[in-house]
mmCIF file of C-alpha atoms and ligand atoms in Angstrom:
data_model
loop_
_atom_site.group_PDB
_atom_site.id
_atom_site.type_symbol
_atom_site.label_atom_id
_atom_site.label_comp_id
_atom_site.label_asym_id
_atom_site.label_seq_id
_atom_site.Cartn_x
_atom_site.Cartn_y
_atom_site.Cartn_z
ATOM 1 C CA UNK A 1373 82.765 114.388 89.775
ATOM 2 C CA UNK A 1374 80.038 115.507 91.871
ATOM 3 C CA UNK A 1375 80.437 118.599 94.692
ATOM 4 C CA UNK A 1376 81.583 115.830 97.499
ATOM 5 C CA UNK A 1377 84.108 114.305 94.901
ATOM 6 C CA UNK A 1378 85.529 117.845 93.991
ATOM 7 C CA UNK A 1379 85.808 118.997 97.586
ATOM 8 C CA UNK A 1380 87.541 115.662 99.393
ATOM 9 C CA UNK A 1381 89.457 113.757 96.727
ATOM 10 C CA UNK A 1382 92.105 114.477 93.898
ATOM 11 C CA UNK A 1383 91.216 114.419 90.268
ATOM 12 C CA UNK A 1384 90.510 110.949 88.761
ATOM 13 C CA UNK A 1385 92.771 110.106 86.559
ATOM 14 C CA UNK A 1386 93.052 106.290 85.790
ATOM 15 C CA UNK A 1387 90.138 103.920 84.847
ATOM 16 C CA UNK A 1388 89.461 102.657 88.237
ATOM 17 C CA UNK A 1389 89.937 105.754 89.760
ATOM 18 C CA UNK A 1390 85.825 106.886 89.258
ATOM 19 C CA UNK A 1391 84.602 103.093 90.897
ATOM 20 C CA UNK A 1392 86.961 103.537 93.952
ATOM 21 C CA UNK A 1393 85.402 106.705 94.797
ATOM 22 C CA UNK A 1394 82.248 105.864 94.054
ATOM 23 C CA UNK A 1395 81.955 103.163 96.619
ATOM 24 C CA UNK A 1396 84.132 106.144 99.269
ATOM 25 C CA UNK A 1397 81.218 108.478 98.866
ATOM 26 C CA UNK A 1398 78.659 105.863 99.460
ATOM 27 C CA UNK A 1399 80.341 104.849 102.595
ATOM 28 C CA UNK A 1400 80.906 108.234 103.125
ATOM 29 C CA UNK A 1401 76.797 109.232 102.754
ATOM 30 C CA UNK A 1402 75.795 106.250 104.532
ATOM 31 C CA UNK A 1403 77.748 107.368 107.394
ATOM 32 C CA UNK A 1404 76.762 111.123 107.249
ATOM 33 C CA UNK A 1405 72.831 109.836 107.074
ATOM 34 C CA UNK A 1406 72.990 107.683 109.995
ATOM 35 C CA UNK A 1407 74.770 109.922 112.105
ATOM 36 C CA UNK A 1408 71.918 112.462 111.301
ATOM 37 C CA UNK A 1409 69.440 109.811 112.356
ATOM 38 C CA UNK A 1410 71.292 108.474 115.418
ATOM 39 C CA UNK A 1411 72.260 111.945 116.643
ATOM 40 C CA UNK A 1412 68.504 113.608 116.144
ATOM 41 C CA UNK A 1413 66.756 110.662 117.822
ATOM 42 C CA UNK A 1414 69.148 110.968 120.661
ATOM 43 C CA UNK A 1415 68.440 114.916 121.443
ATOM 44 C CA UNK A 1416 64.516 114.299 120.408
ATOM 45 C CA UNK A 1417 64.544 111.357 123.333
ATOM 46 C CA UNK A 1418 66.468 113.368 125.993
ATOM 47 C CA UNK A 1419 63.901 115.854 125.447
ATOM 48 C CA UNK A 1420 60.729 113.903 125.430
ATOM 49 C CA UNK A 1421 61.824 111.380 128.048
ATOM 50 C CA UNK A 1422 62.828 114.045 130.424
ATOM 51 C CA UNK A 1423 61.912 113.434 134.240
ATOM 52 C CA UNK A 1424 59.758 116.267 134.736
ATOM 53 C CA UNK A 1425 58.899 115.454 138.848
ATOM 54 C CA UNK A 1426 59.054 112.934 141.804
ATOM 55 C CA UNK A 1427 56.069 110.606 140.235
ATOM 56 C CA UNK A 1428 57.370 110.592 136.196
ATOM 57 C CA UNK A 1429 57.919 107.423 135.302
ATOM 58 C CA UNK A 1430 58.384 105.805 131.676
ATOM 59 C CA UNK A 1431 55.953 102.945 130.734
ATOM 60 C CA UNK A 1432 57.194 99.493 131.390
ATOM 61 C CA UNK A 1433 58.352 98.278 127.899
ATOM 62 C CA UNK A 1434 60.822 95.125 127.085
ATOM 63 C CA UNK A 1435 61.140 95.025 123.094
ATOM 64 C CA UNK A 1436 59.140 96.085 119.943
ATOM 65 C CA UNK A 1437 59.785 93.243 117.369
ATOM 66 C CA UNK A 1438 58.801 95.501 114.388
ATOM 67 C CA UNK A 1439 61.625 98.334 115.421
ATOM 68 C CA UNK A 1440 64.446 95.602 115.772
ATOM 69 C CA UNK A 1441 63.550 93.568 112.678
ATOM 70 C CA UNK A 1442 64.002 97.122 110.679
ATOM 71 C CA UNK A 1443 66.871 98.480 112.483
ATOM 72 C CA UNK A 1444 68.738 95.122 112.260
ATOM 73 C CA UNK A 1445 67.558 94.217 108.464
ATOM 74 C CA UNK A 1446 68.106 97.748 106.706
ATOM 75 C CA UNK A 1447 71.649 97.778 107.944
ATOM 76 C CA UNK A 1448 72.537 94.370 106.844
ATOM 77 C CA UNK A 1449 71.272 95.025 103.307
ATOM 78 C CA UNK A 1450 73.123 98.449 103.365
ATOM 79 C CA UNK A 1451 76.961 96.376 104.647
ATOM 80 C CA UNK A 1452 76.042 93.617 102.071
ATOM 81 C CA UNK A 1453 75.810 96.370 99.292
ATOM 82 C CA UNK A 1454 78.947 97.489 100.717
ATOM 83 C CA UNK A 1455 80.524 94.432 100.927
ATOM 84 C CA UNK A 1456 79.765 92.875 97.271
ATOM 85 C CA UNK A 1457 80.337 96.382 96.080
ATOM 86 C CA UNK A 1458 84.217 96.820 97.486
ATOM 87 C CA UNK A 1459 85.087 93.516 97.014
ATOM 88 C CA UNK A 1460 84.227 93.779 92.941
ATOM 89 C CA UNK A 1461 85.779 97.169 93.205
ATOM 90 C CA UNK A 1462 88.923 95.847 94.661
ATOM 91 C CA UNK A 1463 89.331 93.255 92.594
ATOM 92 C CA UNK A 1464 89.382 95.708 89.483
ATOM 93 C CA UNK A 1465 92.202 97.854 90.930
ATOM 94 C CA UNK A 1466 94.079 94.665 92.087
ATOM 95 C CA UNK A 1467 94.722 92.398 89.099
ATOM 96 C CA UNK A 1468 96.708 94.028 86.215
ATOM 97 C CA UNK A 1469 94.939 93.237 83.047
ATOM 98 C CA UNK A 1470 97.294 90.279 80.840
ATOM 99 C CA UNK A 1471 98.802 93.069 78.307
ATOM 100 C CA UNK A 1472 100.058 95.236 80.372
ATOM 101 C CA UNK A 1473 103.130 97.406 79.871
ATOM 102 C CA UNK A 1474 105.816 96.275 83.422
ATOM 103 C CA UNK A 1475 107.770 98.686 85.297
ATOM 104 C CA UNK A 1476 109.835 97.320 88.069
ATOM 105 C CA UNK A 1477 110.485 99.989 90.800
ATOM 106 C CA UNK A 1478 112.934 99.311 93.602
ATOM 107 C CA UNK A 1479 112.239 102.235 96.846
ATOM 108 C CA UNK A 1480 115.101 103.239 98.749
ATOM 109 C CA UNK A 1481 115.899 105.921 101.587
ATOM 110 C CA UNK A 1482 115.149 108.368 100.105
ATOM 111 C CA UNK A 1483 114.338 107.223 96.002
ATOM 112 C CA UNK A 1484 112.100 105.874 93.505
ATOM 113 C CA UNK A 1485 114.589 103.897 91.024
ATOM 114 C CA UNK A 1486 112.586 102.493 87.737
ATOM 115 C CA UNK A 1487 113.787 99.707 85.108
ATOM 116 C CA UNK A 1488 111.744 99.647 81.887
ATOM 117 C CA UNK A 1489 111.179 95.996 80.046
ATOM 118 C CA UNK A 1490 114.377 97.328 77.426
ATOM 119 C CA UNK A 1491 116.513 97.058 80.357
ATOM 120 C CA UNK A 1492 116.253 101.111 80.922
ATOM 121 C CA UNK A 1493 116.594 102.453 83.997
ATOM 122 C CA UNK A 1494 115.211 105.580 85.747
ATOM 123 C CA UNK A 1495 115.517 107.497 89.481
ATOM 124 C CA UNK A 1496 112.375 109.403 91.047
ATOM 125 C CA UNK A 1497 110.800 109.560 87.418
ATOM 126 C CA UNK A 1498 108.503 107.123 85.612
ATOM 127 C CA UNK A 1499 107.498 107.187 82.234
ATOM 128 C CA UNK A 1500 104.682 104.521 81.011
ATOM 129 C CA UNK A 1501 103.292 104.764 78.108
ATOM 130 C CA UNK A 1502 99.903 106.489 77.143
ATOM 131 C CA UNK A 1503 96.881 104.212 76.365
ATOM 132 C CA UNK A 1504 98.146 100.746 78.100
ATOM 133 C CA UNK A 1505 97.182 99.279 81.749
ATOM 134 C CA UNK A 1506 100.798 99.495 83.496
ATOM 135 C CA UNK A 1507 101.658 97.387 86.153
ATOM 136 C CA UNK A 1508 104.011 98.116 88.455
ATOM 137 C CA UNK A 1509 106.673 95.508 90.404
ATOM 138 C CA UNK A 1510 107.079 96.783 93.828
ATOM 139 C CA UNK A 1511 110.293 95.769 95.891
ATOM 140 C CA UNK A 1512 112.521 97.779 98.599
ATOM 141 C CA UNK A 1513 115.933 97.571 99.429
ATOM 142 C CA UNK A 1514 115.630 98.785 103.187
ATOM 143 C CA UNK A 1515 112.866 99.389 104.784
ATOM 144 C CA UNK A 1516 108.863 99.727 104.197
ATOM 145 C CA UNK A 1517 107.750 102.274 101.888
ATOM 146 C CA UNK A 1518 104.172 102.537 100.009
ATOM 147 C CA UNK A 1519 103.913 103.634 96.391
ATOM 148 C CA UNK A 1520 100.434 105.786 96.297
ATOM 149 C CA UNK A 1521 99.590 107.743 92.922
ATOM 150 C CA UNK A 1522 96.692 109.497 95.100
ATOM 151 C CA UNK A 1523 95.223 110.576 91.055
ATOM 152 C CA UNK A 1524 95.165 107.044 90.356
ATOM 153 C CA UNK A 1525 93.529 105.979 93.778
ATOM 154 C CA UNK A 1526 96.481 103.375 93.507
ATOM 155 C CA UNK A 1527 98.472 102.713 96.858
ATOM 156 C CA UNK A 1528 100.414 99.782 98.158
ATOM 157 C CA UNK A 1529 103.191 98.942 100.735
ATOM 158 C CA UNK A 1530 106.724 98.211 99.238
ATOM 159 C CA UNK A 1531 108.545 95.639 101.303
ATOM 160 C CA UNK A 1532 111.791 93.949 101.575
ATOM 161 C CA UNK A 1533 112.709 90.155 100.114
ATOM 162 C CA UNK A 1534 108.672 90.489 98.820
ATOM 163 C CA UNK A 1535 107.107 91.833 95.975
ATOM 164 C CA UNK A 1536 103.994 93.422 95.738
ATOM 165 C CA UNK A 1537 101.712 94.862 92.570
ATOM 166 C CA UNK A 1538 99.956 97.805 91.580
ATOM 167 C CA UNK A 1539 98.197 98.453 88.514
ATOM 168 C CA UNK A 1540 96.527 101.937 86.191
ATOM 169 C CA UNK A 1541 95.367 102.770 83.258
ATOM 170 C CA UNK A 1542 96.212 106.895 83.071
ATOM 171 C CA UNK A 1543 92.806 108.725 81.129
ATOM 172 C CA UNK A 1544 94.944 111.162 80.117
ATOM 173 C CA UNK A 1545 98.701 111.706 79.521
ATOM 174 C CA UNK A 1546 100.436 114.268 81.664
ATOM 175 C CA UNK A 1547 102.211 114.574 84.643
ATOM 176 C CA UNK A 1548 100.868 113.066 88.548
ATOM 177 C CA UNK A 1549 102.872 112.748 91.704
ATOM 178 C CA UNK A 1550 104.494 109.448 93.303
ATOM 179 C CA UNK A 1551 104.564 109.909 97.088
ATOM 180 C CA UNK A 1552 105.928 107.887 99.695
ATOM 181 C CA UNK A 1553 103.301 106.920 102.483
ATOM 182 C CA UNK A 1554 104.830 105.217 104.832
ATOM 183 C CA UNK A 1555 106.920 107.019 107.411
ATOM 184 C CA UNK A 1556 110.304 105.340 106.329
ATOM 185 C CA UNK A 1557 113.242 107.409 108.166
ATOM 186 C CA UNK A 1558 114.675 111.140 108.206
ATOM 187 C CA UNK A 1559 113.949 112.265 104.192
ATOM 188 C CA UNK A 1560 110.200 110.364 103.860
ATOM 189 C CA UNK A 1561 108.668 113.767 103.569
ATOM 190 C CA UNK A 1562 111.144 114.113 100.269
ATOM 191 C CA UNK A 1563 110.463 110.694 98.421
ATOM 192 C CA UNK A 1564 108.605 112.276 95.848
ATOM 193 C CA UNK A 1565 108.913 111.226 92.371
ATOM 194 C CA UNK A 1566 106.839 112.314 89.643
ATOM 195 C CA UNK A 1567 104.986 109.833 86.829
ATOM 196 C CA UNK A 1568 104.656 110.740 82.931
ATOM 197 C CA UNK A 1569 102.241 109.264 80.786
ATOM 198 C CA UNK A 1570 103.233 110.290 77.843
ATOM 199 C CA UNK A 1571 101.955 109.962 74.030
ATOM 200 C CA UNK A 1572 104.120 107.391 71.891
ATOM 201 C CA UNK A 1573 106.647 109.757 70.546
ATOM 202 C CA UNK A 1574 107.342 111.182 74.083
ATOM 203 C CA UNK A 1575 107.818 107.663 75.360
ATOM 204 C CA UNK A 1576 110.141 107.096 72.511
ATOM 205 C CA UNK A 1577 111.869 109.913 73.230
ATOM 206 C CA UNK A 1578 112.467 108.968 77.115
ATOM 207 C CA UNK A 1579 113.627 105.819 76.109
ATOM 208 C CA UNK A 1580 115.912 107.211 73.496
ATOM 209 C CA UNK A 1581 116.901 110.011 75.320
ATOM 210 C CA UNK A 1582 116.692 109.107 78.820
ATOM 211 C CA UNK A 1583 115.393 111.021 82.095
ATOM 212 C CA UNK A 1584 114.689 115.124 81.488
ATOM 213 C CA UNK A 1585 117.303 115.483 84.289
ATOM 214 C CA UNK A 1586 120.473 114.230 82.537
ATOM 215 C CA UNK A 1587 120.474 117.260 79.884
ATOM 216 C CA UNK A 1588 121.341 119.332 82.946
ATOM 217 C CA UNK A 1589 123.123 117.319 84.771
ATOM 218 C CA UNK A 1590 126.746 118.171 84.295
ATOM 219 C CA UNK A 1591 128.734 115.178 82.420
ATOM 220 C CA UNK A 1592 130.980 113.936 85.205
ATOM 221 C CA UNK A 1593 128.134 113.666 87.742
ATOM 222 C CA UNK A 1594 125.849 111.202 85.092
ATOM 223 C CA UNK A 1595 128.926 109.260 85.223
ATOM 224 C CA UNK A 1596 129.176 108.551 88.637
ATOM 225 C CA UNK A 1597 125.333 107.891 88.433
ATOM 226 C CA UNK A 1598 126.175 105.478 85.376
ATOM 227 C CA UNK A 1599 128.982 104.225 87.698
ATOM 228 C CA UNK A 1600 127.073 103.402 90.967
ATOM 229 C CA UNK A 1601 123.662 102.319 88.805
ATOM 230 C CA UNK A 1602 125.372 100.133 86.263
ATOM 231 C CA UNK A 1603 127.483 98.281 88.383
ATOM 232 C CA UNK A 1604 131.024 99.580 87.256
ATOM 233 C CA UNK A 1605 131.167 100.195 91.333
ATOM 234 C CA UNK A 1606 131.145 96.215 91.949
ATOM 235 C CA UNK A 1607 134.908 95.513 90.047
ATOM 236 C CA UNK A 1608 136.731 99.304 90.058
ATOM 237 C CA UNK A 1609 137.493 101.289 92.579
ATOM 238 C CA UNK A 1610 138.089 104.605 92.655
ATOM 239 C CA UNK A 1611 140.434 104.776 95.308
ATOM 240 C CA UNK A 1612 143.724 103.293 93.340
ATOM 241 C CA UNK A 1613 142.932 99.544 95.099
ATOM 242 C CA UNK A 1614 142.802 96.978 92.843
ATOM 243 C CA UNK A 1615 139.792 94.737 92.431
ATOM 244 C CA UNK A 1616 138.286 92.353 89.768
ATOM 245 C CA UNK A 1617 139.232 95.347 87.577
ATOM 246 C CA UNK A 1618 141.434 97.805 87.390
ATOM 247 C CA UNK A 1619 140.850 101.012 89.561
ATOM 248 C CA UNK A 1620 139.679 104.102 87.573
ATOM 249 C CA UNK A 1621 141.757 106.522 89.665
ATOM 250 C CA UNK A 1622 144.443 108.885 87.853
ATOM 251 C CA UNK A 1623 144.161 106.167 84.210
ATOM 252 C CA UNK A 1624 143.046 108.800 82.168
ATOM 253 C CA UNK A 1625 146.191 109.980 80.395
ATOM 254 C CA UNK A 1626 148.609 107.393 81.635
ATOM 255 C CA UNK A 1627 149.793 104.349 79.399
ATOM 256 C CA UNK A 1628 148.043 100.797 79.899
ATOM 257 C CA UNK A 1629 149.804 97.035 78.746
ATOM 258 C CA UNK A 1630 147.374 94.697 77.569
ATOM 259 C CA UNK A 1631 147.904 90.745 77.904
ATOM 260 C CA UNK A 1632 148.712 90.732 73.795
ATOM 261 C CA UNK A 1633 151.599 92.789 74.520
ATOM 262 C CA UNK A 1634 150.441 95.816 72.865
ATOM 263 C CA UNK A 1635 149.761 99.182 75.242
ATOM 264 C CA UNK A 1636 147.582 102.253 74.534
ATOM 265 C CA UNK A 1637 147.331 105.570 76.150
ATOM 266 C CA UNK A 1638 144.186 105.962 77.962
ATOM 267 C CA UNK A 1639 142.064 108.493 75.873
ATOM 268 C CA UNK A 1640 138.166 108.627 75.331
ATOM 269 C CA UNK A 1641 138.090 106.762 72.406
ATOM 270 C CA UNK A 1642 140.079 103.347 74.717
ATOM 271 C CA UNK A 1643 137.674 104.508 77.129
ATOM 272 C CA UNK A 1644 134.950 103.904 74.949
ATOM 273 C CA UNK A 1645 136.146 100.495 73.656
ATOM 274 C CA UNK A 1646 136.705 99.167 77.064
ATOM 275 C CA UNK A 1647 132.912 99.546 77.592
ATOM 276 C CA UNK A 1648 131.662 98.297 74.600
ATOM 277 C CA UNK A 1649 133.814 96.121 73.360
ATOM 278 C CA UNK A 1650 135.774 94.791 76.919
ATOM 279 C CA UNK A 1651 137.325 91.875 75.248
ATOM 280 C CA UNK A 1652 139.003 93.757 72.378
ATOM 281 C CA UNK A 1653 141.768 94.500 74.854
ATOM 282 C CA UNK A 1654 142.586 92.979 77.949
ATOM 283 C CA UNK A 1655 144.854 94.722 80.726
ATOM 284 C CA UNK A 1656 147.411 93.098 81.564
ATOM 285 C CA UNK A 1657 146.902 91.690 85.260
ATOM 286 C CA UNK A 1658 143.565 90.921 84.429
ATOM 287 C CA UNK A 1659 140.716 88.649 83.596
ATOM 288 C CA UNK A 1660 138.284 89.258 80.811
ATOM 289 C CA UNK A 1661 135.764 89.095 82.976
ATOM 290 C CA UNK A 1662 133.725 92.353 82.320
ATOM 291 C CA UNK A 1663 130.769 92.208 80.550
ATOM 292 C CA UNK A 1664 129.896 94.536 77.460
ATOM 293 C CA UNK A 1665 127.714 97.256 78.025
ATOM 294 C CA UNK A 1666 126.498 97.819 74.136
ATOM 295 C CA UNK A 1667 123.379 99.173 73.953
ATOM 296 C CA UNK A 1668 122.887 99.026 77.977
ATOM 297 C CA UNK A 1669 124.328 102.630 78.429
ATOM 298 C CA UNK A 1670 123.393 105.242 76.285
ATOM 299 C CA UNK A 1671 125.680 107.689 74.686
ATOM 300 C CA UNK A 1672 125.061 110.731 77.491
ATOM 301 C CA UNK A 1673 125.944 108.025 80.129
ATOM 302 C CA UNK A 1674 129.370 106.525 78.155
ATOM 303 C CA UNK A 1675 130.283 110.705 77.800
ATOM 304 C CA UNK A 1676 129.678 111.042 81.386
ATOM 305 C CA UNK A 1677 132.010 107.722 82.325
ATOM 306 C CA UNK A 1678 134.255 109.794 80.347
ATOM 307 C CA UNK A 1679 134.454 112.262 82.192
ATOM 308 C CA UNK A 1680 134.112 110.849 85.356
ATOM 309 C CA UNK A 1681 136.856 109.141 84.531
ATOM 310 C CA UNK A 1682 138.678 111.894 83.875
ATOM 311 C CA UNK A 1683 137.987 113.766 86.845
ATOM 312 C CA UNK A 1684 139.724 111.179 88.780
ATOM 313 C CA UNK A 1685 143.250 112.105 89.128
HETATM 314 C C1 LIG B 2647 132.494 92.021 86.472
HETATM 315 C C2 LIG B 2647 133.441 93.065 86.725
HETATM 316 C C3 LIG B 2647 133.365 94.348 85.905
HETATM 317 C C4 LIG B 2647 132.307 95.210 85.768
HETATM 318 C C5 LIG B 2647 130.919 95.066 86.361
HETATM 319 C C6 LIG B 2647 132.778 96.301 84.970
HETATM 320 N N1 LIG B 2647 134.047 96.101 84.612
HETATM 321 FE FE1 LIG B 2647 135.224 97.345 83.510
HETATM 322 N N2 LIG B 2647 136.740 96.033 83.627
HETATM 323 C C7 LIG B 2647 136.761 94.833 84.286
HETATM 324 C C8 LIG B 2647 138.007 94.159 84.097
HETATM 325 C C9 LIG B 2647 138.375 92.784 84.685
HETATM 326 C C10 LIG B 2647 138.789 94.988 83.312
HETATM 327 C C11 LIG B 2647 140.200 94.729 82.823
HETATM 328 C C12 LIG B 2647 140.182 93.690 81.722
HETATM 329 C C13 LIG B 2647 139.725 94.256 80.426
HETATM 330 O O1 LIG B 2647 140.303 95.246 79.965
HETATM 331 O O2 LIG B 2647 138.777 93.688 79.868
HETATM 332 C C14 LIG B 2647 137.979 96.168 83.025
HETATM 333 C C15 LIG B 2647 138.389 97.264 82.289
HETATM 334 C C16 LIG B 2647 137.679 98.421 82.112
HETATM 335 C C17 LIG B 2647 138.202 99.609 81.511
HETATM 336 C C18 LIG B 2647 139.640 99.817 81.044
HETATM 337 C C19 LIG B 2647 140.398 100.226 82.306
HETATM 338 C C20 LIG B 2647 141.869 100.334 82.164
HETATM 339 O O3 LIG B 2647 142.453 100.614 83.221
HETATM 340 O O4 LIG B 2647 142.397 100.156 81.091
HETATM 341 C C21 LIG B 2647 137.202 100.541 81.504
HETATM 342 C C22 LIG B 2647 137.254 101.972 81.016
HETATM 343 C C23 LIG B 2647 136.051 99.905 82.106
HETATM 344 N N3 LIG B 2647 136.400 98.622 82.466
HETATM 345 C C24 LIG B 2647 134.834 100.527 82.268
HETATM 346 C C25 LIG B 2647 133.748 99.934 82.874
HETATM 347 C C26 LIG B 2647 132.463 100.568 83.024
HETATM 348 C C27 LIG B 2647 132.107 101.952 82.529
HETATM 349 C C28 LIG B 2647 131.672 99.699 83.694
HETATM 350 C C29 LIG B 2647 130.224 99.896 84.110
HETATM 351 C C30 LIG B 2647 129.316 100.372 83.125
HETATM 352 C C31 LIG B 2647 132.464 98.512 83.970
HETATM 353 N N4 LIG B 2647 133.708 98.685 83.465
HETATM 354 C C32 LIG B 2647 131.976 97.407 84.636
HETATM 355 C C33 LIG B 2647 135.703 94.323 85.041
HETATM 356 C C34 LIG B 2647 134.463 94.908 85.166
HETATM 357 CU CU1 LIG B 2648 109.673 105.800 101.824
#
């Protein structure tokens, strides 16, 4: 990066990121040069072409074809540079390479949520792997945000019922900010999200693992994450009204019949069953209509329905 680069713009940190500014400090020198050429001419003619008495008076002069062939030709070579130039440019930082690695992320007053191509999902925190263009699947569920990883020089506006695109390559891994640029309501200022790149083994790890924030989030409260995100929310209620399923309000501990006849007291391990395994023993009253979650949740999140579950008396 040269002295302009360093002063004005963030680090570079994706492929594109050097050719975007590149053609931004052209612009930005072309501007600065003519405005040093407009601007001088302007105070050297006040000052030659002052009226100096009664009898001063400029020569009669209509046009000088030589001055307006070069002041009109220059500039159209110097816009056609600019032209050809940005539109190449923006066509590398607008189509996503064929291999790349998708990310779906969904904006929301006030959030960043994130599902990986495994069907993992994330909130305000994006892991992509390290060494693979990433495009990203932009949609909002309210109203318009924009997704704009300033080291990237990536930035687009996330809208409702559409989709948009944006695509990097990181140069390094590490750690870069997501910001929210368009004003979208009472917490924009706060819908901030941060983006790992991370090497193979950290990626692993994340996807493993999960998010960094679930080891200290206390058990109960991943639950009702897994709860609302997972879609537990759509068929029980919490409130002891029933729905497609039953409500989750006061069961731990108390004694369930199931359609076969049997019944079972409501412990971790039923708990446990019901999610993966939904079909192994239907309540009686009710459909088997819920899905299995195998291998959707991970263990953290089936702990934390646990005791989510059991902090519903
Ligand atoms: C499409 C609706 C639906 C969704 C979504 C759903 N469930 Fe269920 N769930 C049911 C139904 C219906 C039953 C009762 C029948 C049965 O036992 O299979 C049930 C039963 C259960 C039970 C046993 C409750 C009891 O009172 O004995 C647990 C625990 C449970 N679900 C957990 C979950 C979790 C956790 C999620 C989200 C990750 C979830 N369910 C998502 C419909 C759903
Ligand atoms: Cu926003």
């Amino acid at each position: 990066m040269n002295f302009l680069e360093r002063l004005f713009l963030p680090p570079q940190a994706s492929t594109h990121a050097k050719v975007v500014d590149d053609v931004f400090i052209f612009v930005t020198w072309v501007n600065i040069i003519f405005f040093v050429i407009v601007a001088a001419a302007a105070i050297f003619f006040v000052i030659k072409y002052k009226r100096r008495g009664p009898n001063d008076r400029t020569p009669h002069v209509t046009h000088n074809l030589t001055l307006e062939l070069v002041w009109s030709i220059i500039p159209l070579f110097i816009v056609m540079i600019i032209f050809f130039w940005g539109f190449q440019t923006y066509m590398v930082a607008r189509i996503a390479p064929n291999d790349s690695f998708e990310v779906q992320a969904t904006a929301k007053k006030w959030l960043w949520a994130f599902e990986y191509p495994d069907g993992t999902r994330s909130i305000n925190e994006l892991h992509v792997p390290f060494g693979r263009p990433v495009r990203v699947v932009l949609s909002s569920e309210d109203v318009l945000h924009a997704f704009f990883l300033k080291d990237f020089r990536v930035k687009s506006d996330v809208l409702p019922n559409r989709y948009t695109e944006v695509w990097f390559e990181a140069t390094k891994p590490g750690e870069y900010v997501l910001q929210c640029a368009e004003y979208c309501g009472k917490d924009h200022s706060r819908m901030l999200g941060k983006v790992f790149v991370d090497n193979k083994a950290d990626y692993d790890r994340f996807i493993a693992e999960g998010p960094a924030d679930w080891k200290t989030m206390p058990p109960a409260e991943l639950g009702k994450m897994t709860y609302e995100q997972a879609g537990c929310v759509s068929c029980h209620s919490l409130d002891g009204s029933k729905g497609q399923g039953p409500s989750w309000k006061g069961i731990y501990g108390s004694t369930h019949q199931f359609v076969d006849g049997t019944s079972q007291v409501v412990d971790e391990n039923y708990i446990r069953q019901s999610i993966e395994n939904p079909q192994g023993k239907i309540v009686k009253g009710y459909e088997g209509i819920m899905p299995t979650y195998q291998g959707l949740l991970r263990e953290k999140q089936i702990n934390g329905v646990i005791a989510y579950i059991k902090s519903l008396k």
